[in-house]
């Protein structure tokens, strides 16, 4: 199995993503939020690139969610905080979401064979899905404004670690996975800080920015590992929750 | 002190490098080779971008060194293997060097206040020089063909670790250094593999490539930490050895 970790959306070349399974990660906060919405019973999540697209897709009973500059978009029902996406808000509903980096990463992966949504919350489920789907995998860190973000890189390392563990448990022998150099770096960075994930996320650029804007609880929530056993895929432009075991 | 680690030459923006101290790293093998030449008594190293430039600068008594596609350039005196740059070859001489990635990284840093040449061999000396020179530092990993190379990233992490240790020893209290997210990732990746550096370098893309081409001894040599106590700077387009303590 070949696993290529890509540091940010800007670094992804079309050939790195097409005909592969692509895992898209935007820990703070887009993919954590989408996963939370689905885990809380949301019928489907529709990620779109622009505010205009989101508004044009709105029908009765759908919710609009997302952010620009980390803040809720005027006229939208929900922001980009996973803590807003409670069952009573989203159960049974379609949520149309637009965010700065995460939805852009999903669009960039449009030529992939499969697109899986990953975060720390569902790392194990995500790794199990990857192992089922493909031998050629790209893990795309969304990053922030075309720069690498530590939380996405550490999450890529965590998912790589879960993948190795899963493959080894399944075969009974050490997993044969070939990582690119950046993937090896992220795997090792994750292993070094795995017992201080929350503090590390609070000290990286986005962790500090969100804390300053009053979203520290979001950072604490998104730093949790393997709390959600779903591995949603983007099919026909929409995400639906698929339990890890299916 | 602000330290920004940049993943490869292609990722460096002019404003990230100008008016700062820039540490250039190309562990396999350009900067390791330049440092070895200087430690072995070479009078000066002149890094240039093209083969033509190198040839045009040659005069009697100078040596031409470097590589294309990891191999010695036809008509050149030396390749890019640090093990070729013995005292009897280089002592007292000027060596003009051109390599694929390392010399390009040095050129890219031309607007820096200071350019320091770093590798695993001189990480401690390099960190001590950085602490003397500036509070605004960029560590530029050369990478390979516009992609991140693990050995350069780990070396950036090692130099960052030496810097923290040096500042703490000097002040007696924890060092106040602000790293960018990529720098934090490299610092942690280095710390995770610090006791298996040789194996890690043999298993990364360039380590494998060089081993396949018959240069495994170069990888083993370049994986050594703090064997050279020099921190050369590029001044007027040339490198001269400057001991760490000066």
Short mmCIF file of C-alpha atoms in Angstrom, two decimals:
data_model
loop_
_atom_site.label_atom_id
_atom_site.label_comp_id
_atom_site.label_asym_id
_atom_site.label_seq_id
_atom_site.Cartn_x
_atom_site.Cartn_y
_atom_site.Cartn_z
CA UNK A 1 0.00 0.00 0.00
CA UNK A 2 1.27 3.47 -0.89
CA UNK A 3 0.30 6.42 1.28
CA UNK A 4 1.21 9.96 0.26
CA UNK A 5 0.58 12.75 2.78
CA UNK A 6 0.21 16.21 1.22
CA UNK A 7 0.97 19.25 3.39
CA UNK A 8 -1.76 21.65 2.16
CA UNK A 9 -4.27 22.16 -0.64
CA UNK A 10 -1.86 24.30 -2.62
CA UNK A 11 0.73 21.49 -2.66
CA UNK A 12 -1.66 18.94 -4.16
CA UNK A 13 -1.11 18.20 -7.84
CA UNK A 14 -4.00 16.70 -9.83
CA UNK A 15 -2.03 13.48 -10.43
CA UNK A 16 -1.46 13.06 -6.70
CA UNK A 17 -5.20 12.79 -6.14
CA UNK A 18 -6.84 11.23 -9.20
CA UNK A 19 -7.63 7.49 -9.26
CA UNK A 20 -6.87 7.15 -5.56
CA UNK A 21 -8.64 7.16 -2.24
CA UNK A 22 -8.19 10.65 -0.81
CA UNK A 23 -8.65 11.36 2.88
CA UNK A 24 -9.40 15.04 3.47
CA UNK A 25 -8.44 16.52 6.85
CA UNK A 26 -9.29 19.94 8.29
CA UNK A 27 -9.13 19.35 12.04
CA UNK A 28 -9.78 22.99 13.04
CA UNK A 29 -12.58 22.85 12.20
CA UNK A 30 -14.33 21.90 8.94
CA UNK A 31 -14.02 18.11 8.89
CA UNK A 32 -14.48 17.83 12.66
CA UNK A 33 -17.71 19.81 12.27
CA UNK A 34 -19.03 17.77 9.32
CA UNK A 35 -18.34 14.53 11.19
CA UNK A 36 -20.07 15.82 14.31
CA UNK A 37 -23.13 16.86 12.30
CA UNK A 38 -23.41 13.38 10.75
CA UNK A 39 -22.79 11.62 14.07
CA UNK A 40 -25.61 13.71 15.53
CA UNK A 41 -28.10 12.43 12.97
CA UNK A 42 -27.80 15.00 10.21
CA UNK A 43 -29.20 13.39 7.03
CA UNK A 44 -26.45 14.65 4.73
CA UNK A 45 -23.77 17.35 4.50
CA UNK A 46 -23.23 19.19 1.23
CA UNK A 47 -19.84 20.94 1.11
CA UNK A 48 -19.67 23.86 -1.34
CA UNK A 49 -16.95 26.39 -2.13
CA UNK A 50 -18.75 29.73 -2.05
CA UNK A 51 -21.36 31.53 0.03
CA UNK A 52 -23.35 32.15 -3.17
CA UNK A 53 -23.42 28.42 -3.99
CA UNK A 54 -24.58 27.64 -0.46
CA UNK A 55 -27.44 30.16 -0.68
CA UNK A 56 -28.49 28.97 -4.14
CA UNK A 57 -28.86 25.39 -2.85
CA UNK A 58 -30.95 26.33 0.20
CA UNK A 59 -34.48 24.92 0.26
CA UNK A 60 -37.03 24.68 3.07
CA UNK A 61 -35.74 22.50 5.87
CA UNK A 62 -32.07 22.72 4.90
CA UNK A 63 -29.57 24.52 7.10
CA UNK A 64 -26.71 26.75 5.98
CA UNK A 65 -23.46 26.45 7.92
CA UNK A 66 -19.88 27.63 7.65
CA UNK A 67 -17.42 30.42 8.23
CA UNK A 68 -15.30 33.15 6.76
CA UNK A 69 -12.37 34.41 8.89
CA UNK A 70 -13.39 31.85 11.55
CA UNK A 71 -16.78 33.55 12.07
CA UNK A 72 -20.36 32.63 11.15
CA UNK A 73 -21.48 33.96 7.78
CA UNK A 74 -24.24 36.63 8.02
CA UNK A 75 -27.66 35.07 7.36
CA UNK A 76 -26.43 31.50 7.92
CA UNK A 77 -28.05 29.19 10.49
CA UNK A 78 -24.81 27.80 11.91
CA UNK A 79 -21.12 28.71 12.06
CA UNK A 80 -18.15 26.34 11.84
CA UNK A 81 -18.10 25.28 15.49
CA UNK A 82 -18.74 21.53 15.90
CA UNK A 83 -20.41 22.31 19.24
CA UNK A 84 -23.24 24.08 17.40
CA UNK A 85 -24.17 20.96 15.45
CA UNK A 86 -26.25 19.30 18.18
CA UNK A 87 -28.87 16.63 17.46
CA UNK A 88 -31.79 19.01 18.08
CA UNK A 89 -30.35 21.33 15.45
CA UNK A 90 -29.34 18.92 12.70
CA UNK A 91 -31.07 15.53 13.12
CA UNK A 92 -32.74 14.46 9.88
CA UNK A 93 -31.71 17.63 8.07
CA UNK A 94 -29.49 18.51 5.12
CA UNK A 95 -26.69 20.91 6.03
CA UNK A 96 -24.97 22.93 3.30
CA UNK A 97 -21.51 23.95 4.50
CA UNK A 98 -18.89 26.34 3.14
CA UNK A 99 -15.56 26.95 4.88
CA UNK A 100 -12.30 28.62 3.86
CA UNK A 101 -9.99 25.62 3.58
CA UNK A 102 -11.82 22.34 4.23
CA UNK A 103 -14.44 22.56 1.48
CA UNK A 104 -11.72 23.72 -0.96
CA UNK A 105 -9.74 20.58 -0.15
CA UNK A 106 -12.79 18.41 -0.85
CA UNK A 107 -13.31 20.13 -4.22
CA UNK A 108 -9.64 19.65 -5.09
CA UNK A 109 -10.04 15.90 -4.59
CA UNK A 110 -12.94 15.67 -7.04
CA UNK A 111 -11.10 13.30 -9.40
CA UNK A 112 -10.38 10.76 -6.66
CA UNK A 113 -11.90 7.29 -6.75
CA UNK A 114 -13.11 7.76 -3.19
CA UNK A 115 -13.09 10.75 -0.84
CA UNK A 116 -13.14 9.99 2.90
CA UNK A 117 -13.58 12.68 5.55
CA UNK A 118 -11.06 12.46 8.37
CA UNK A 119 -10.27 14.15 11.67
CA UNK A 120 -8.88 13.12 15.03
CA UNK A 121 -12.43 12.27 16.13
CA UNK A 122 -12.75 9.42 13.62
CA UNK A 123 -9.10 8.47 12.92
CA UNK A 124 -9.57 4.74 13.57
CA UNK A 125 -12.78 4.49 11.54
CA UNK A 126 -11.09 6.44 8.76
CA UNK A 127 -8.06 4.09 8.73
CA UNK A 128 -10.34 1.03 8.59
CA UNK A 129 -12.23 2.51 5.64
CA UNK A 130 -8.95 3.30 3.82
CA UNK A 131 -7.79 -0.29 4.21
CA UNK A 132 -11.05 -1.53 2.65
CA UNK A 133 -11.06 0.83 -0.31
CA UNK A 134 -7.68 1.09 -1.97
CA UNK A 135 -3.94 0.44 -2.10
CA UNK A 136 -3.19 3.91 -3.45
CA UNK A 137 -3.99 6.55 -0.87
CA UNK A 138 -3.43 10.28 -0.51
CA UNK A 139 -4.02 12.07 2.79
CA UNK A 140 -4.70 15.71 1.99
CA UNK A 141 -4.14 18.17 4.83
CA UNK A 142 -6.28 21.24 4.14
CA UNK A 143 -3.89 23.64 5.85
CA UNK A 144 -4.69 27.32 6.22
CA UNK A 145 -4.47 29.84 3.39
CA UNK A 146 -2.05 27.65 1.44
CA UNK A 147 0.20 27.01 4.44
CA UNK A 148 0.76 23.84 6.45
CA UNK A 149 -1.22 23.58 9.70
CA UNK A 150 0.21 21.47 12.49
CA UNK A 151 -3.13 20.00 13.61
CA UNK A 152 -3.81 18.59 10.13
CA UNK A 153 -0.31 17.12 9.87
CA UNK A 154 -0.58 15.49 13.30
CA UNK A 155 -3.98 14.07 12.35
CA UNK A 156 -2.44 12.61 9.16
CA UNK A 157 0.21 11.01 11.38
CA UNK A 158 -2.47 9.66 13.74
CA UNK A 159 -4.47 8.16 10.85
CA UNK A 160 -1.25 6.63 9.44
CA UNK A 161 -0.53 5.13 12.86
CA UNK A 162 -4.08 3.71 13.11
CA UNK A 163 -3.72 2.29 9.59
CA UNK A 164 -0.47 0.49 10.46
CA UNK A 165 -2.07 -0.89 13.63
CA UNK A 166 -5.19 -2.04 11.76
CA UNK A 167 -3.25 -3.75 8.96
CA UNK A 168 -0.96 -5.48 11.43
CA UNK A 169 -3.92 -6.74 13.48
CA UNK A 170 -5.63 -7.99 10.33
CA UNK A 171 -2.62 -9.84 8.89
CA UNK A 172 -0.73 -10.77 12.06
CA UNK A 173 2.53 -9.41 10.63
CA UNK A 174 4.07 -5.93 10.31
CA UNK A 175 2.15 -3.83 7.78
CA UNK A 176 3.72 -3.21 4.38
CA UNK A 177 2.98 0.46 3.81
CA UNK A 178 5.18 2.82 1.83
CA UNK A 179 4.88 6.44 2.97
CA UNK A 180 6.29 9.50 1.23
CA UNK A 181 8.87 11.52 3.18
CA UNK A 182 6.28 14.01 4.40
CA UNK A 183 4.09 11.15 5.64
CA UNK A 184 7.02 9.66 7.59
CA UNK A 185 7.67 13.07 9.17
CA UNK A 186 4.03 13.43 10.23
CA UNK A 187 3.86 9.87 11.60
CA UNK A 188 6.89 10.55 13.78
CA UNK A 189 5.72 14.02 14.85
CA UNK A 190 2.38 12.51 15.91
CA UNK A 191 4.04 9.70 17.88
CA UNK A 192 6.19 12.23 19.75
CA UNK A 193 3.21 14.32 20.92
CA UNK A 194 0.48 11.66 21.09
CA UNK A 195 0.12 12.01 24.86
CA UNK A 196 0.01 15.83 24.72
CA UNK A 197 -2.33 16.30 21.76
CA UNK A 198 -4.59 18.83 23.45
CA UNK A 199 -1.72 21.06 24.61
CA UNK A 200 -0.07 20.78 21.20
CA UNK A 201 -3.26 21.83 19.40
CA UNK A 202 -3.70 24.76 21.77
CA UNK A 203 -0.14 25.92 21.01
CA UNK A 204 -0.24 25.77 17.18
CA UNK A 205 -1.19 28.78 15.05
CA UNK A 206 -4.87 27.88 14.54
CA UNK A 207 -5.25 26.76 18.15
CA UNK A 208 -4.00 30.12 19.36
CA UNK A 209 -6.14 32.03 16.83
CA UNK A 210 -9.33 30.16 17.76
CA UNK A 211 -8.65 30.51 21.49
CA UNK A 212 -8.22 34.27 21.02
CA UNK A 213 -11.55 34.42 19.15
CA UNK A 214 -13.35 32.61 21.99
CA UNK A 215 -13.39 29.12 20.46
CA UNK A 216 -11.07 27.32 22.91
CA UNK A 217 -13.77 24.71 23.58
CA UNK A 218 -13.75 23.84 19.88
CA UNK A 219 -10.00 23.14 20.02
CA UNK A 220 -10.48 20.93 23.10
CA UNK A 221 -13.30 19.06 21.36
CA UNK A 222 -11.41 18.58 18.06
CA UNK A 223 -8.31 17.24 19.90
CA UNK A 224 -10.26 14.15 21.05
CA UNK A 225 -9.21 10.87 19.40
CA UNK A 226 -11.56 8.13 18.13
CA UNK A 227 -14.77 9.35 19.69
CA UNK A 228 -16.76 8.87 16.45
CA UNK A 229 -17.01 5.50 14.68
CA UNK A 230 -18.08 6.83 11.30
CA UNK A 231 -16.11 7.23 8.08
CA UNK A 232 -18.23 9.35 5.72
CA UNK A 233 -17.46 9.46 2.02
CA UNK A 234 -18.28 12.19 -0.46
CA UNK A 235 -20.57 10.62 -3.08
CA UNK A 236 -22.26 12.76 -5.71
CA UNK A 237 -21.06 15.89 -3.91
CA UNK A 238 -22.68 14.85 -0.62
CA UNK A 239 -21.48 13.26 2.62
CA UNK A 240 -23.44 10.54 4.34
CA UNK A 241 -22.41 8.79 7.53
CA UNK A 242 -21.11 5.27 6.94
CA UNK A 243 -20.22 3.32 10.08
CA UNK A 244 -16.65 2.04 10.10
CA UNK A 245 -17.70 -1.61 10.20
CA UNK A 246 -19.71 -1.59 6.95
CA UNK B 1 13.19 34.82 18.78
CA UNK B 2 11.13 33.75 15.76
CA UNK B 3 12.13 30.66 13.82
CA UNK B 4 10.35 29.73 10.61
CA UNK B 5 11.17 26.37 9.03
CA UNK B 6 10.47 26.16 5.27
CA UNK B 7 9.85 22.73 3.74
CA UNK B 8 11.62 23.16 0.39
CA UNK B 9 13.09 25.80 -1.92
CA UNK B 10 9.86 26.10 -3.87
CA UNK B 11 7.94 26.99 -0.71
CA UNK B 12 10.21 29.90 0.20
CA UNK B 13 8.76 33.33 -0.49
CA UNK B 14 11.14 36.28 -0.84
CA UNK B 15 9.71 37.96 2.29
CA UNK B 16 10.34 34.80 4.33
CA UNK B 17 14.08 35.10 3.70
CA UNK B 18 15.00 38.76 3.36
CA UNK B 19 16.39 40.71 6.33
CA UNK B 20 16.80 37.53 8.35
CA UNK B 21 19.41 34.95 9.18
CA UNK B 22 18.77 32.00 6.86
CA UNK B 23 20.15 28.54 7.62
CA UNK B 24 20.36 26.46 4.44
CA UNK B 25 20.16 22.66 4.81
CA UNK B 26 20.75 19.99 2.19
CA UNK B 27 21.80 16.97 4.27
CA UNK B 28 22.05 14.52 1.33
CA UNK B 29 24.47 15.82 0.31
CA UNK B 30 25.36 19.38 -0.70
CA UNK B 31 25.72 21.14 2.64
CA UNK B 32 27.29 18.07 4.31
CA UNK B 33 29.86 18.06 1.50
CA UNK B 34 30.62 21.79 1.68
CA UNK B 35 31.09 21.56 5.45
CA UNK B 36 33.37 18.56 5.11
CA UNK B 37 35.50 20.35 2.51
CA UNK B 38 35.93 23.37 4.80
CA UNK B 39 36.62 21.20 7.86
CA UNK B 40 39.33 19.46 5.83
CA UNK B 41 41.16 22.71 5.18
CA UNK B 42 39.61 23.86 1.92
CA UNK B 43 40.33 27.61 1.62
CA UNK B 44 36.85 28.52 0.39
CA UNK B 45 33.78 27.01 -1.27
CA UNK B 46 32.01 28.91 -4.05
CA UNK B 47 28.46 27.59 -4.62
CA UNK B 48 27.07 28.34 -8.10
CA UNK B 49 23.84 27.37 -9.83
CA UNK B 50 24.95 26.07 -13.22
CA UNK B 51 27.69 23.87 -14.70
CA UNK B 52 28.53 26.69 -17.09
CA UNK B 53 29.02 29.16 -14.23
CA UNK B 54 31.27 26.67 -12.45
CA UNK B 55 33.44 26.18 -15.54
CA UNK B 56 33.66 29.91 -16.23
CA UNK B 57 35.03 30.53 -12.71
CA UNK B 58 37.70 27.84 -12.88
CA UNK B 59 41.31 29.04 -12.69
CA UNK B 60 44.53 27.16 -12.04
CA UNK B 61 44.52 25.54 -8.64
CA UNK B 62 40.73 25.61 -8.18
CA UNK B 63 38.69 22.43 -8.12
CA UNK B 64 35.29 21.86 -9.68
CA UNK B 65 32.84 19.76 -7.69
CA UNK B 66 29.17 18.82 -7.79
CA UNK B 67 26.53 16.58 -9.27
CA UNK B 68 23.62 16.21 -11.61
CA UNK B 69 21.24 13.27 -10.99
CA UNK B 70 23.42 12.32 -7.97
CA UNK B 71 26.45 11.69 -10.21
CA UNK B 72 29.74 13.54 -10.84
CA UNK B 73 29.59 16.04 -13.70
CA UNK B 74 31.78 15.06 -16.70
CA UNK B 75 35.07 16.97 -16.60
CA UNK B 76 34.71 17.93 -12.92
CA UNK B 77 37.39 17.06 -10.35
CA UNK B 78 35.01 15.91 -7.64
CA UNK B 79 31.40 14.69 -7.30
CA UNK B 80 28.99 15.46 -4.48
CA UNK B 81 30.18 12.79 -2.05
CA UNK B 82 31.56 14.29 1.18
CA UNK B 83 33.94 11.33 1.39
CA UNK B 84 35.78 12.59 -1.72
CA UNK B 85 36.65 15.89 -0.08
CA UNK B 86 39.71 14.67 1.88
CA UNK B 87 42.43 16.99 3.15
CA UNK B 88 44.92 15.87 0.49
CA UNK B 89 42.39 16.82 -2.18
CA UNK B 90 41.07 20.14 -0.91
CA UNK B 91 43.45 21.67 1.69
CA UNK B 92 44.27 25.27 0.83
CA UNK B 93 42.24 25.20 -2.36
CA UNK B 94 39.14 26.94 -3.68
CA UNK B 95 36.33 24.54 -4.59
CA UNK B 96 33.57 25.67 -6.96
CA UNK B 97 30.48 23.55 -6.36
CA UNK B 98 27.18 23.16 -8.20
CA UNK B 99 24.44 20.78 -7.07
CA UNK B 100 20.79 20.31 -7.99
CA UNK B 101 19.07 21.55 -4.85
CA UNK B 102 21.57 22.83 -2.28
CA UNK B 103 23.20 25.57 -4.33
CA UNK B 104 19.74 26.67 -5.55
CA UNK B 105 18.66 27.08 -1.92
CA UNK B 106 21.72 29.24 -1.20
CA UNK B 107 20.95 31.44 -4.22
CA UNK B 108 17.33 31.77 -3.10
CA UNK B 109 18.51 33.16 0.24
CA UNK B 110 20.57 35.91 -1.40
CA UNK B 111 18.57 38.72 0.23
CA UNK B 112 19.14 37.41 3.76
CA UNK B 113 21.17 39.38 6.28
CA UNK B 114 23.25 36.27 6.98
CA UNK B 115 23.36 32.84 5.35
CA UNK B 116 24.62 29.97 7.52
CA UNK B 117 25.31 26.49 6.13
CA UNK B 118 23.78 23.70 8.21
CA UNK B 119 23.69 19.91 8.30
CA UNK B 120 23.52 17.23 10.97
CA UNK B 121 27.32 17.29 11.12
CA UNK B 122 27.42 20.86 12.49
CA UNK B 123 23.94 21.26 14.06
CA UNK B 124 25.25 22.51 17.43
CA UNK B 125 27.73 24.95 15.89
CA UNK B 126 25.00 26.17 13.57
CA UNK B 127 22.56 26.75 16.45
CA UNK B 128 25.20 28.69 18.40
CA UNK B 129 25.88 30.89 15.37
CA UNK B 130 22.13 31.54 14.88
CA UNK B 131 21.80 32.65 18.50
CA UNK B 132 24.64 35.15 17.99
CA UNK B 133 23.38 36.62 14.74
CA UNK B 134 19.68 37.36 14.82
CA UNK B 135 16.24 37.11 16.41
CA UNK B 136 14.52 36.55 13.06
CA UNK B 137 15.54 33.22 11.59
CA UNK B 138 14.45 31.07 8.67
CA UNK B 139 15.64 27.48 8.29
CA UNK B 140 15.41 26.61 4.61
CA UNK B 141 15.26 22.90 3.80
CA UNK B 142 16.52 22.44 0.25
CA UNK B 143 14.33 19.42 -0.47
CA UNK B 144 14.54 17.53 -3.74
CA UNK B 145 13.09 18.76 -7.01
CA UNK B 146 10.63 21.04 -5.23
CA UNK B 147 9.48 18.36 -2.79
CA UNK B 148 10.09 18.01 0.94
CA UNK B 149 12.93 15.64 1.91
CA UNK B 150 12.76 13.94 5.30
CA UNK B 151 16.48 14.25 6.07
CA UNK B 152 16.38 18.04 5.67
CA UNK B 153 13.26 18.32 7.85
CA UNK B 154 14.79 16.17 10.59
CA UNK B 155 17.96 18.26 10.46
CA UNK B 156 15.88 21.42 10.87
CA UNK B 157 14.30 19.78 13.94
CA UNK B 158 17.73 18.83 15.28
CA UNK B 159 19.06 22.38 14.84
CA UNK B 160 15.90 23.75 16.51
CA UNK B 161 16.46 21.35 19.42
CA UNK B 162 20.12 22.43 19.73
CA UNK B 163 19.03 26.07 19.61
CA UNK B 164 16.54 25.60 22.47
CA UNK B 165 19.19 23.77 24.49
CA UNK B 166 21.79 26.47 23.84
CA UNK B 167 19.47 29.36 24.73
CA UNK B 168 18.31 27.61 27.90
CA UNK B 169 21.91 26.93 28.98
CA UNK B 170 22.85 30.56 28.28
CA UNK B 171 19.93 32.14 30.17
CA UNK B 172 19.22 29.48 32.81
CA UNK B 173 15.50 29.53 32.00
CA UNK B 174 13.33 27.92 29.28
CA UNK B 175 14.05 29.48 25.88
CA UNK B 176 11.50 31.88 24.41
CA UNK B 177 11.38 30.77 20.79
CA UNK B 178 8.33 31.01 18.57
CA UNK B 179 8.30 28.38 15.80
CA UNK B 180 5.93 28.21 12.84
CA UNK B 181 3.69 25.12 12.63
CA UNK B 182 6.05 23.37 10.22
CA UNK B 183 8.97 24.01 12.57
CA UNK B 184 7.03 22.50 15.49
CA UNK B 185 6.27 19.43 13.38
CA UNK B 186 9.94 18.98 12.45
CA UNK B 187 11.12 19.49 16.04
CA UNK B 188 8.77 16.73 17.21
CA UNK B 189 9.56 14.40 14.30
CA UNK B 190 13.28 14.77 15.09
CA UNK B 191 12.77 14.08 18.78
CA UNK B 192 10.84 10.89 18.00
CA UNK B 193 13.61 9.42 15.80
CA UNK B 194 16.70 10.99 17.38
CA UNK B 195 18.05 7.62 18.51
CA UNK B 196 17.45 5.99 15.09
CA UNK B 197 18.70 8.75 12.82
CA UNK B 198 20.87 6.51 10.66
CA UNK B 199 18.11 3.96 10.01
CA UNK B 200 15.63 6.77 9.35
CA UNK B 201 17.93 8.39 6.80
CA UNK B 202 18.50 5.05 5.08
CA UNK B 203 14.73 4.56 4.79
CA UNK B 204 13.75 7.95 3.35
CA UNK B 205 13.50 8.57 -0.41
CA UNK B 206 16.98 10.08 -0.89
CA UNK B 207 18.58 7.53 1.45
CA UNK B 208 17.14 4.71 -0.63
CA UNK B 209 18.09 6.38 -3.92
CA UNK B 210 21.70 7.01 -2.84
CA UNK B 211 22.05 3.49 -1.44
CA UNK B 212 20.84 2.07 -4.76
CA UNK B 213 23.41 4.22 -6.61
CA UNK B 214 26.26 2.91 -4.41
CA UNK B 215 26.47 5.87 -2.00
CA UNK B 216 25.29 4.19 1.22
CA UNK B 217 28.50 5.28 2.98
CA UNK B 218 27.58 8.89 2.22
CA UNK B 219 24.22 8.44 3.97
CA UNK B 220 25.92 6.87 7.01
CA UNK B 221 28.43 9.74 7.10
CA UNK B 222 25.79 12.49 6.73
CA UNK B 223 23.64 10.98 9.52
CA UNK B 224 26.33 11.77 12.12
CA UNK B 225 25.47 14.55 14.59
CA UNK B 226 27.80 17.33 15.76
CA UNK B 227 31.07 15.97 14.42
CA UNK B 228 32.09 19.35 12.94
CA UNK B 229 32.42 22.50 15.07
CA UNK B 230 32.22 25.01 12.23
CA UNK B 231 29.39 27.28 11.15
CA UNK B 232 30.32 28.70 7.75
CA UNK B 233 28.54 31.72 6.37
CA UNK B 234 28.10 32.76 2.77
CA UNK B 235 29.79 36.16 2.40
CA UNK B 236 30.23 37.74 -1.01
CA UNK B 237 29.08 34.51 -2.64
CA UNK B 238 31.72 32.41 -0.88
CA UNK B 239 31.83 30.14 2.16
CA UNK B 240 34.61 30.24 4.65
CA UNK B 241 34.88 28.11 7.75
CA UNK B 242 34.12 30.03 10.95
CA UNK B 243 34.54 28.07 14.18
CA UNK B 244 31.40 28.01 16.34
CA UNK B 245 33.07 29.80 19.25
CA UNK B 246 34.05 32.95 17.35
#
